[in-house]
PDB file of C-alpha atoms in Angstrom:
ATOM      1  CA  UNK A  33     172.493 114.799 133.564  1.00 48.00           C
ATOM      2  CA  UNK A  34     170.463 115.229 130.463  1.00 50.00           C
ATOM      3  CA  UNK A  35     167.025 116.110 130.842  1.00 51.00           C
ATOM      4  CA  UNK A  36     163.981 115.675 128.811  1.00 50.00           C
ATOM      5  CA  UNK A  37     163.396 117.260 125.601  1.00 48.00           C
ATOM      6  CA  UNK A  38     160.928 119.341 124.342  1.00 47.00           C
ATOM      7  CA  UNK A  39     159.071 116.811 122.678  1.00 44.00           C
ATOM      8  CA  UNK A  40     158.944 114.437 125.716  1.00 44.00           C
ATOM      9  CA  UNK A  41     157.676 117.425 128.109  1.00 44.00           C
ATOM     10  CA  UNK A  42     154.572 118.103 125.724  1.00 41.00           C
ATOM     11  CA  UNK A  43     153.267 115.012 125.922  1.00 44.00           C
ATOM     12  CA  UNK A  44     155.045 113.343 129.110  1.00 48.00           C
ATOM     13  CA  UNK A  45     152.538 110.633 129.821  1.00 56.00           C
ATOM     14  CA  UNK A  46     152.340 109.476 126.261  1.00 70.00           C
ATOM     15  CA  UNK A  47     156.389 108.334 125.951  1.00 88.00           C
ATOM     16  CA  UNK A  48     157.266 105.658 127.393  1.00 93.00           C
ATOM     17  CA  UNK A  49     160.215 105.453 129.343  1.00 94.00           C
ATOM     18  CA  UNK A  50     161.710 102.634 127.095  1.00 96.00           C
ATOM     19  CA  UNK A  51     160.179 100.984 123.672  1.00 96.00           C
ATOM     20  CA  UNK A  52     160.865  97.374 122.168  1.00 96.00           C
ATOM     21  CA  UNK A  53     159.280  96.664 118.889  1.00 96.00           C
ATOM     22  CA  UNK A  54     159.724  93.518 116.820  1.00 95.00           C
ATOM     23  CA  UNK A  55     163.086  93.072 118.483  1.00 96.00           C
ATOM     24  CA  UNK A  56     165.052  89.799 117.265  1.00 95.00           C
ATOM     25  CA  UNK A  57     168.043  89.290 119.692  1.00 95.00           C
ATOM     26  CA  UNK A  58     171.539  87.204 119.166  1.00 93.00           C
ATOM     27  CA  UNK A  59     175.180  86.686 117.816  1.00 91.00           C
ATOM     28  CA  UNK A  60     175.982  87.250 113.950  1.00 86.00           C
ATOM     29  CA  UNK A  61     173.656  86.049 112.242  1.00 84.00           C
ATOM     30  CA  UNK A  62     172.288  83.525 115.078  1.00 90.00           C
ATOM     31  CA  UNK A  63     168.713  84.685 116.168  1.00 92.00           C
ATOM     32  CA  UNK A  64     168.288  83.472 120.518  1.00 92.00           C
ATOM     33  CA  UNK A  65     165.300  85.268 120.488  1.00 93.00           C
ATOM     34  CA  UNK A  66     162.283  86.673 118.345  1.00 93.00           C
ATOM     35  CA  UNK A  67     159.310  88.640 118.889  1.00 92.00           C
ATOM     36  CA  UNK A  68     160.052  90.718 121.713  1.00 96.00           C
ATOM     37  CA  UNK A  69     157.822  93.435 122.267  1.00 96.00           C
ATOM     38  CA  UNK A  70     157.231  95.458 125.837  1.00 96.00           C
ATOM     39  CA  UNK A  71     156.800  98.967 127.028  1.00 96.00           C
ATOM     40  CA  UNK A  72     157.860 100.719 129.945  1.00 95.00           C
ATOM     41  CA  UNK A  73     155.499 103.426 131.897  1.00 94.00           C
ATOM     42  CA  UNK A  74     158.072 106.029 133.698  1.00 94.00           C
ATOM     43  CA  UNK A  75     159.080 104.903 137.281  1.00 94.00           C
ATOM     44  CA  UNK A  76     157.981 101.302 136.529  1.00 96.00           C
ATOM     45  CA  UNK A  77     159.949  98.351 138.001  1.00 97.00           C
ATOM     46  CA  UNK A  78     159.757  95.814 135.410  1.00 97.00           C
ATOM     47  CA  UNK A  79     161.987  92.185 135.661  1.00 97.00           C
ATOM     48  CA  UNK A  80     162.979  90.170 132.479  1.00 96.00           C
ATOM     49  CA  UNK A  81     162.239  86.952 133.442  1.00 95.00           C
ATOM     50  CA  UNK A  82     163.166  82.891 131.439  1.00 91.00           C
ATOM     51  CA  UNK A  83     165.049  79.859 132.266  1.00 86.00           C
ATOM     52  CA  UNK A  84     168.679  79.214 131.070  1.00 85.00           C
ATOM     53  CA  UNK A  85     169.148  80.157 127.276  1.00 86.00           C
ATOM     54  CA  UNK A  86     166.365  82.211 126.864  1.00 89.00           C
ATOM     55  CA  UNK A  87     168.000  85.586 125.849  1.00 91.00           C
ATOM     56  CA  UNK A  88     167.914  87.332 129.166  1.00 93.00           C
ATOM     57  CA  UNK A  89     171.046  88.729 129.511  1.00 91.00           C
ATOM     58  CA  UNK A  90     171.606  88.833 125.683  1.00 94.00           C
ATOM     59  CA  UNK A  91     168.744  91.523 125.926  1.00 95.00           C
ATOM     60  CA  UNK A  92     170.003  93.336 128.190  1.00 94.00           C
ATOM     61  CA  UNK A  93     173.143  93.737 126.773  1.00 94.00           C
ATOM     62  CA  UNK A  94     170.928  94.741 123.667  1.00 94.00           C
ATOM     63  CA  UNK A  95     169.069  97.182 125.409  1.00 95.00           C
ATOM     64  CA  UNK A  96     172.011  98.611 126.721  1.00 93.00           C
ATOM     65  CA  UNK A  97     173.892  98.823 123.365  1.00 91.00           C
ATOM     66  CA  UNK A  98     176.766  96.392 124.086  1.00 91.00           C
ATOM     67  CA  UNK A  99     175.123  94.094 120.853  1.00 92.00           C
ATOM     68  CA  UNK A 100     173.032  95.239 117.823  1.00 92.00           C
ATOM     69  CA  UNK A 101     169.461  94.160 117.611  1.00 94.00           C
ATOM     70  CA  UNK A 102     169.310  91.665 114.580  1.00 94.00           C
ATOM     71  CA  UNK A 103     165.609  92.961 113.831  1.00 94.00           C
ATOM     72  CA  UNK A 104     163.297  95.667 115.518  1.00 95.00           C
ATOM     73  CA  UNK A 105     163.635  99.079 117.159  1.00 94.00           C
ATOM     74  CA  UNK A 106     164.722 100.491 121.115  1.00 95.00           C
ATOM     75  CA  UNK A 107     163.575 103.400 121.860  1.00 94.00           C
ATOM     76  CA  UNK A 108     163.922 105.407 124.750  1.00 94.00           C
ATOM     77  CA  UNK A 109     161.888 108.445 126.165  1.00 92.00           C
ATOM     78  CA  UNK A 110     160.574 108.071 122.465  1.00 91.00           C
ATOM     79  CA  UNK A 111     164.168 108.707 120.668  1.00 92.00           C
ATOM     80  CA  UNK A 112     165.677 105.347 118.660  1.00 91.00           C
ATOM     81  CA  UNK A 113     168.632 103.880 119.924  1.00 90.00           C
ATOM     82  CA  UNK A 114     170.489 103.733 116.935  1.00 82.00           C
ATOM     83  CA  UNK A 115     173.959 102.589 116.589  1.00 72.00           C
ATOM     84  CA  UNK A 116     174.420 104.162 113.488  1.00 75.00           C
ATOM     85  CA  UNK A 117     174.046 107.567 115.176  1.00 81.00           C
ATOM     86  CA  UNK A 118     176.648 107.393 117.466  1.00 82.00           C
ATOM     87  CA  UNK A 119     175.980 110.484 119.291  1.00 86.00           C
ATOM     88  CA  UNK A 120     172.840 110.127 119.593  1.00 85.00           C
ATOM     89  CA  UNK A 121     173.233 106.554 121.288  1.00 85.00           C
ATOM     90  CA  UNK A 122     175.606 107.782 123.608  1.00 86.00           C
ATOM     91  CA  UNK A 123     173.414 110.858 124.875  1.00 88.00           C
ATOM     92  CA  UNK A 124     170.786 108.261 125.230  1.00 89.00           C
ATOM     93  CA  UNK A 125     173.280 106.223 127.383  1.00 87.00           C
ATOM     94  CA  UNK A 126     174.009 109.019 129.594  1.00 87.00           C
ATOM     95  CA  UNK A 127     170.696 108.768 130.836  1.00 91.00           C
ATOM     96  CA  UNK A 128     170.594 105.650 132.565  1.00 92.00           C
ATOM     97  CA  UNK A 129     172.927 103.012 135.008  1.00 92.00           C
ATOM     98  CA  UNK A 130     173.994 100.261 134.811  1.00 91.00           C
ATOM     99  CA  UNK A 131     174.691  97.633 138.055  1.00 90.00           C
ATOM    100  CA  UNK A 132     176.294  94.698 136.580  1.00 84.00           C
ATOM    101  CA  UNK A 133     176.305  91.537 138.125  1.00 77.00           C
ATOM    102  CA  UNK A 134     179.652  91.600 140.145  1.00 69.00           C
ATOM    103  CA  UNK A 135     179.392  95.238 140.718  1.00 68.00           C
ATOM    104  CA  UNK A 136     182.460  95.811 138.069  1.00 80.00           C
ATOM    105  CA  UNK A 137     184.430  98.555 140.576  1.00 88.00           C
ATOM    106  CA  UNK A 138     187.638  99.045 139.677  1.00 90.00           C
ATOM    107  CA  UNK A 139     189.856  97.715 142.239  1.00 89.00           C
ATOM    108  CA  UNK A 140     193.086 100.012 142.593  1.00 93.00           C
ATOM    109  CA  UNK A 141     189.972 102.951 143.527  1.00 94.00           C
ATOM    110  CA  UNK A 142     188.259 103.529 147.000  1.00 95.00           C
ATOM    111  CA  UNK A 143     184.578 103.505 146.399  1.00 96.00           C
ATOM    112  CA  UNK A 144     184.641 107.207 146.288  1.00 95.00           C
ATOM    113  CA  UNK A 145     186.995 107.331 143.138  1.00 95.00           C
ATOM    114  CA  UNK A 146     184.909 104.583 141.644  1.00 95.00           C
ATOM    115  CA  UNK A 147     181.588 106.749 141.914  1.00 95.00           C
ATOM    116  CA  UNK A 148     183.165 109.897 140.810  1.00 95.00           C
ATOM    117  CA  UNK A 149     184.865 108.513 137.449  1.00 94.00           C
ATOM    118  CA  UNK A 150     181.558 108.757 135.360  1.00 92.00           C
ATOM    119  CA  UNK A 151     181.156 112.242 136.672  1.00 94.00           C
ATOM    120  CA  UNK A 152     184.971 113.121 135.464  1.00 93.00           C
ATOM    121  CA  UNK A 153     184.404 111.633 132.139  1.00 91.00           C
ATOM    122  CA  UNK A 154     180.845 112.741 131.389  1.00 89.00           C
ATOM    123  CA  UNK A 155     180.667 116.152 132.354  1.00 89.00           C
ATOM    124  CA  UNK A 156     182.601 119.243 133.311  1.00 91.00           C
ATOM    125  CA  UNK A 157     182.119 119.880 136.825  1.00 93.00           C
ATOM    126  CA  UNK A 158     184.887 121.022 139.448  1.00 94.00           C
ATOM    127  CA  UNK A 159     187.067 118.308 141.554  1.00 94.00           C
ATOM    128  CA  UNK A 160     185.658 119.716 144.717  1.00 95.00           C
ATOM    129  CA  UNK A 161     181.549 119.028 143.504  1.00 96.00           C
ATOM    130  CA  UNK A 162     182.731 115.897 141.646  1.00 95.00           C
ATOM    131  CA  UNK A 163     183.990 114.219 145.107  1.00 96.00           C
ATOM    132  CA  UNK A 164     180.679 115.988 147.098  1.00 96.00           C
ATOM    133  CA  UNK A 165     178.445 114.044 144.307  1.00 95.00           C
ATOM    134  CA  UNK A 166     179.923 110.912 145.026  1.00 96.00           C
ATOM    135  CA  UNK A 167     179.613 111.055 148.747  1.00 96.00           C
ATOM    136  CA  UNK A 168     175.998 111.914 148.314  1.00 95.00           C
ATOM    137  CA  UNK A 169     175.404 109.051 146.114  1.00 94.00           C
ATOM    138  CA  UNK A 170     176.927 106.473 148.735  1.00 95.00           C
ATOM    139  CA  UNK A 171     174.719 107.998 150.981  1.00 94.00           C
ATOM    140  CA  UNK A 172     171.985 107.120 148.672  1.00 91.00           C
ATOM    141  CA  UNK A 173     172.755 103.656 149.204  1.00 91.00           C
ATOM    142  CA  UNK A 174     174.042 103.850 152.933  1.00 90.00           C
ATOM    143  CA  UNK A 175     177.168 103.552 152.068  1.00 91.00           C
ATOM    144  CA  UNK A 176     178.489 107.415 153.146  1.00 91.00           C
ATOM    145  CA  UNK A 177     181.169 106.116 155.960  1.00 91.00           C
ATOM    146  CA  UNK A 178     182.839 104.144 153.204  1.00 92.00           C
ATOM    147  CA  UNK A 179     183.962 106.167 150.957  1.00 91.00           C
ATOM    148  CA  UNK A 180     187.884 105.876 151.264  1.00 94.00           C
ATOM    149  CA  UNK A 181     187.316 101.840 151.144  1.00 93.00           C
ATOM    150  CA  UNK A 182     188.686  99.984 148.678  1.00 95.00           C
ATOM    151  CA  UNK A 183     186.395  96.767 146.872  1.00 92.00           C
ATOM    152  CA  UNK A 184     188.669  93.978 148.187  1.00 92.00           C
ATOM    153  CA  UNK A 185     187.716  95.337 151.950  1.00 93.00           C
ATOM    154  CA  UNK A 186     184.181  95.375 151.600  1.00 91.00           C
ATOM    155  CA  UNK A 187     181.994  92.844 151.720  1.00 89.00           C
ATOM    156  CA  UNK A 188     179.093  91.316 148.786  1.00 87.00           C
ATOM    157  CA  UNK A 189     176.237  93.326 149.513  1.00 87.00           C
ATOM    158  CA  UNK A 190     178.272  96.150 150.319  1.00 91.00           C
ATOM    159  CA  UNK A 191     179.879  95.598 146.875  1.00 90.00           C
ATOM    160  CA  UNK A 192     176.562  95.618 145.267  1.00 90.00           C
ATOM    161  CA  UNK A 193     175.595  98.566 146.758  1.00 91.00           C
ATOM    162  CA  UNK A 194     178.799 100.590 145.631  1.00 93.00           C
ATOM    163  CA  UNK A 195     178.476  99.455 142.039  1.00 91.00           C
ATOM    164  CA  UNK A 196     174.696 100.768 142.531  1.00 92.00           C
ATOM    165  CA  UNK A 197     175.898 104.223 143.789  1.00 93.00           C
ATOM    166  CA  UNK A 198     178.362 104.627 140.736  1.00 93.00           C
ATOM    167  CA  UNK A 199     175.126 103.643 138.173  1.00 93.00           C
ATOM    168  CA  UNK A 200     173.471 106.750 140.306  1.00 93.00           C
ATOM    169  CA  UNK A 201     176.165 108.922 139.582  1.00 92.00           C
ATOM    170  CA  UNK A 202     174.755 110.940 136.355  1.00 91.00           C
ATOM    171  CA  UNK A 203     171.123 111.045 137.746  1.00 91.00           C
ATOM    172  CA  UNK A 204     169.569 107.989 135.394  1.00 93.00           C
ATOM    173  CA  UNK A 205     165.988 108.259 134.750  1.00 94.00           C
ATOM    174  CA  UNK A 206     166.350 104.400 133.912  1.00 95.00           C
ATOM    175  CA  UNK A 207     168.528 101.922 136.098  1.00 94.00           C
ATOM    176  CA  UNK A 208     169.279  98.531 133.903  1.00 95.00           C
ATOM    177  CA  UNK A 209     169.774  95.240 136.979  1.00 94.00           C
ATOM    178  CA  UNK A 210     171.571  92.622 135.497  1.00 92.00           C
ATOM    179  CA  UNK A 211     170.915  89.494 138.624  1.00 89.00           C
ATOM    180  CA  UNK A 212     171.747  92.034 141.419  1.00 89.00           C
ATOM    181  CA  UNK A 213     171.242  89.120 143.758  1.00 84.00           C
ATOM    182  CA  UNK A 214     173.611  86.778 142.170  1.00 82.00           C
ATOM    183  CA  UNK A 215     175.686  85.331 145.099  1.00 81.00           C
ATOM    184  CA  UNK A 216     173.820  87.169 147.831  1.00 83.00           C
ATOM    185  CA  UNK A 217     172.631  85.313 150.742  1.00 86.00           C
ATOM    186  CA  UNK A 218     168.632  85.776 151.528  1.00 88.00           C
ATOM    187  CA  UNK A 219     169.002  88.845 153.811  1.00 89.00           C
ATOM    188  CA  UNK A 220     171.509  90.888 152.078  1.00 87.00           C
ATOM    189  CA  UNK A 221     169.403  90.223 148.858  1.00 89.00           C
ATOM    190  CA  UNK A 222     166.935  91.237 150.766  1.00 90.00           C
ATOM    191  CA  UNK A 223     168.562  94.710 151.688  1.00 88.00           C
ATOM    192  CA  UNK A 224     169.455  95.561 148.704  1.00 89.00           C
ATOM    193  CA  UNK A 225     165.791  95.066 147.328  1.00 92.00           C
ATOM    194  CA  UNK A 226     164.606  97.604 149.778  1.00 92.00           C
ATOM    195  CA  UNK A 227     167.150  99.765 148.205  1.00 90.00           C
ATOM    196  CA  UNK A 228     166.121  99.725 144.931  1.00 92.00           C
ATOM    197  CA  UNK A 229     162.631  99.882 146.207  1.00 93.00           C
ATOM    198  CA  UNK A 230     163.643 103.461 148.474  1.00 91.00           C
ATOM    199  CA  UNK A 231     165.414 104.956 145.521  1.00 90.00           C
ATOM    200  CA  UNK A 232     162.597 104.042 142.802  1.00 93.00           C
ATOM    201  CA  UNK A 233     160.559 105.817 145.338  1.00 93.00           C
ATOM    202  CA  UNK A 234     162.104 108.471 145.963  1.00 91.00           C
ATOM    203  CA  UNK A 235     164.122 108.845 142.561  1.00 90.00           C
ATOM    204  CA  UNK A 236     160.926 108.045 140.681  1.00 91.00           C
ATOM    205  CA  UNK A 237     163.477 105.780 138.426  1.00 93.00           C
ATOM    206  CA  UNK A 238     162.406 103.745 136.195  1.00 95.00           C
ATOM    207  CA  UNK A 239     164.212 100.259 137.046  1.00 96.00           C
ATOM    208  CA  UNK A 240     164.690  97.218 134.632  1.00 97.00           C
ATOM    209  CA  UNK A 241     166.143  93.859 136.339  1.00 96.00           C
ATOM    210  CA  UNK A 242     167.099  90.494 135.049  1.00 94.00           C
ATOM    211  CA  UNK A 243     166.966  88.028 137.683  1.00 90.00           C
ATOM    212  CA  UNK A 244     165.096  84.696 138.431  1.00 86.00           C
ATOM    213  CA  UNK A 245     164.887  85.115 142.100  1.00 89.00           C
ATOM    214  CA  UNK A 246     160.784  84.841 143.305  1.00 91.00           C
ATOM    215  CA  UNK A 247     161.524  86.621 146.464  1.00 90.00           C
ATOM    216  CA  UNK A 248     162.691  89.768 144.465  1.00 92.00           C
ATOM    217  CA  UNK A 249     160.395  89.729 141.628  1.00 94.00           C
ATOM    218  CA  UNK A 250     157.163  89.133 143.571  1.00 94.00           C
ATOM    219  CA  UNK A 251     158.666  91.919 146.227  1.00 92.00           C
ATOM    220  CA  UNK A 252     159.736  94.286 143.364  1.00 94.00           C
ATOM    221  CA  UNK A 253     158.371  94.254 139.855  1.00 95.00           C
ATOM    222  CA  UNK A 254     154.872  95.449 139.122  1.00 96.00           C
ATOM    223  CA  UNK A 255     155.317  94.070 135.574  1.00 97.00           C
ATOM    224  CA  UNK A 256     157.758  91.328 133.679  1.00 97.00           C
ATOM    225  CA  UNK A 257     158.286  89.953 130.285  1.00 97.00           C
ATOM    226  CA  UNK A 258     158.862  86.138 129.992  1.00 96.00           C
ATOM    227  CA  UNK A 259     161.201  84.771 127.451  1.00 95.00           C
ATOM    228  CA  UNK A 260     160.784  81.134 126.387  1.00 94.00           C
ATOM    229  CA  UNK A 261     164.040  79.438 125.206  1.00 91.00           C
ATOM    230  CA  UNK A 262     161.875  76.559 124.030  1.00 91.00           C
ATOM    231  CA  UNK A 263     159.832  78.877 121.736  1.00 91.00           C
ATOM    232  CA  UNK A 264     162.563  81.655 121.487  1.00 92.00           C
ATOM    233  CA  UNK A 265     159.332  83.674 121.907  1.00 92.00           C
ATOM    234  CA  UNK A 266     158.063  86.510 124.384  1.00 94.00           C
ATOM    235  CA  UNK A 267     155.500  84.241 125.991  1.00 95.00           C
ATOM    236  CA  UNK A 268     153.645  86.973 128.728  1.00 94.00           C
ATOM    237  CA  UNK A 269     154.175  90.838 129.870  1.00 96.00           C
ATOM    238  CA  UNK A 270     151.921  91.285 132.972  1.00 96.00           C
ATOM    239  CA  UNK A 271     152.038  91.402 136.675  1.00 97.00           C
ATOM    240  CA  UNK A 272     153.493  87.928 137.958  1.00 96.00           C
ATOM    241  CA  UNK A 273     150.956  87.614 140.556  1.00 95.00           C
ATOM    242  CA  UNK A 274     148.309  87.266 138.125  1.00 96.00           C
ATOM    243  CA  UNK A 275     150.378  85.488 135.559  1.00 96.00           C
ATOM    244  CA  UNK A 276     151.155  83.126 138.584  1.00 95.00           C
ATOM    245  CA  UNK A 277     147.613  81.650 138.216  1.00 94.00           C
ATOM    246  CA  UNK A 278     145.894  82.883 134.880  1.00 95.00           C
ATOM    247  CA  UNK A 279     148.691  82.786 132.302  1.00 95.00           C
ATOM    248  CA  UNK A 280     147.856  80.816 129.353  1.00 96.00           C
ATOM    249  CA  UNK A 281     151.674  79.251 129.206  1.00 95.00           C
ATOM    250  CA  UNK A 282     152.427  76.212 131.598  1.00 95.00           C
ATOM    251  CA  UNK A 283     155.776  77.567 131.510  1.00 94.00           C
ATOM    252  CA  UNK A 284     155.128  80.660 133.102  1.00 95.00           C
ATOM    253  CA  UNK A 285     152.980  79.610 135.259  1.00 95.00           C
ATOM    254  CA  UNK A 286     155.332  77.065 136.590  1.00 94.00           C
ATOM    255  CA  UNK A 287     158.223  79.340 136.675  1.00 94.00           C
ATOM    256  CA  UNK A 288     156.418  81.654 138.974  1.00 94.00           C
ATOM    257  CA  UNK A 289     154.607  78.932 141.115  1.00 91.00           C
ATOM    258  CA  UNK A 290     158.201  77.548 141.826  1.00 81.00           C
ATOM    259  CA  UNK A 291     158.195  76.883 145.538  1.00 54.00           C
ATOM    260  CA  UNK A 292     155.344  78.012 146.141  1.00 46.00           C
ATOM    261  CA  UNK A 293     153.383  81.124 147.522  1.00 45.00           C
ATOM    262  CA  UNK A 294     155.534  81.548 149.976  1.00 40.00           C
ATOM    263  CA  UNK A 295     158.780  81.412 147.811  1.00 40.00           C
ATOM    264  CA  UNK A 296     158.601  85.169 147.782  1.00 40.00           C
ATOM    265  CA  UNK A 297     158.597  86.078 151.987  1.00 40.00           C
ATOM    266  CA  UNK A 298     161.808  87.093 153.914  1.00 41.00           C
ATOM    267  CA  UNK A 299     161.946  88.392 157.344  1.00 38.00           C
ATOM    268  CA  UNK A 300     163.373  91.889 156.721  1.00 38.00           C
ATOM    269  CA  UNK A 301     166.727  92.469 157.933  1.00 38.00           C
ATOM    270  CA  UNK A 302     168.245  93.873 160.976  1.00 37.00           C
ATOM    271  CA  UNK A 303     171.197  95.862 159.891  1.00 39.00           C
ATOM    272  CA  UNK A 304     172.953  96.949 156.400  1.00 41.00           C
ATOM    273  CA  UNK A 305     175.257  94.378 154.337  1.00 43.00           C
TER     274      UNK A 305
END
């Protein structure tokens, strides 16, 4: 619900929506990753790509403020996401979603009370335009019939989607993905691309994903960032269909020729998950 500042409407095309500079990733005092540097134009769709052990997630959680950095700055819409200004961070926060993997609803709510909570904890509005909110959101992700549904009746994709109308609910400017296709099958992974694809649209949403899916990433993300467990480097941030080819790395290359070109079709889908 928090809008830009001053600052960030005098120069809008000059901020980025999110910074990482010199960033050094991990646990402790254990470094996973080093060197990570990537910026994010407002309204991009950008993917965090590497194989197992790279850092993915670990970044995300990073970028998200559930771990310190080790080394390096995060900065979004040009303010540092400190967490030694508490307030600050949390302001920050408000402005973007999260979908986790699993969708994390809470179980004893219908999907309605699950989409309103970050409304009744975050800001001050009435019952009445708190519950109105969160029907609009499911209807964002054509979910507005299920409302008084609880998660154990609904299925996967459906789940998904749910957990993506509660990251909605405070009107993100940036939506964090963290493997939104993880136990999908093809079509309903499918679907719920075109979601996020109709909402970056229309939301103009800036949209970060970790996944290692081909179909999504060459369907989806105009730019990605590769992270190299071997290395523990950032090895490429470009578009994936010319890293595909031209990339320097083997690595990357390989990663994104897996299966070849046509690794990234699906027949679109007849009806919602």
């Amino acid at each position: 619900m928090n809008g830009p500042t001053e600052q960030e409407k005098a120069a809008p095309e000059e901020t980025p929506a999110l910074a990482v500079e010199s960033l050094t990733i991990g646990y402790g005092s254990k470094a996973i990753m080093a060197g990570i540097d990537f910026r994010l134009r407002r309204g991009e769709i950008f993917f965090i790509l590497g194989g197992s052990g790279s850092g993915k997630s670990t970044l995300l959680k990073t970028l998200i403020g559930l771990i310190p950095p080790l080394k390096g700055k995060v900065s979004f819409f040009g303010q540092l996401f400190d967490g030694d200004d508490p307030r600050g961070q949390q302001a920050l926060l408000q402005r973007t979603g999260v979908l986790y993997q699993g969708g994390a609803l809470f179980s004893s709510m219908n999907l309605r009370e699950n989409v309103a909570l970050p409304l009744r904890i975050h800001t001050r509005l009435d019952e009445k335009t708190i519950l109105a909110l969160a029907d609009y959101k499911l209807r964002l992700v054509e979910l507005g019939m299920a409302g008084d549904r609880f998660p154990s009746e609904i299925s996967g994709g459906m789940m998904k989607r749910a957990g993506l109308a509660r990251a909605l609910a405070l009107d993100p400017e940036i939506l964090f993905f963290d493997e939104p296709s993880a136990g999908l099958d093809p079509v309903t992974s499918h679907q719920l691309d075109e979601t996020i694809r109709r909402l970056n649209h229309s939301l103009g949403t800036t949209v970060v994903v970790v996944s290692h899916e081909l179909a999504s990433i060459f369907a989806l993300a105009e730019r990605i960032v590769f992270l190299d467990a071997a290395s523990r480097q950032q090895l490429e941030v470009g578009d994936p269909r010319t890293l595909r080819t031209d990339s320097p790395h083997a690595t990357v290359r390989e990663f994104l020729a897996r299966g070849g070109d046509d690794s990234a079709k699906q027949e679109p889908p007849a009806t919602p998950a």
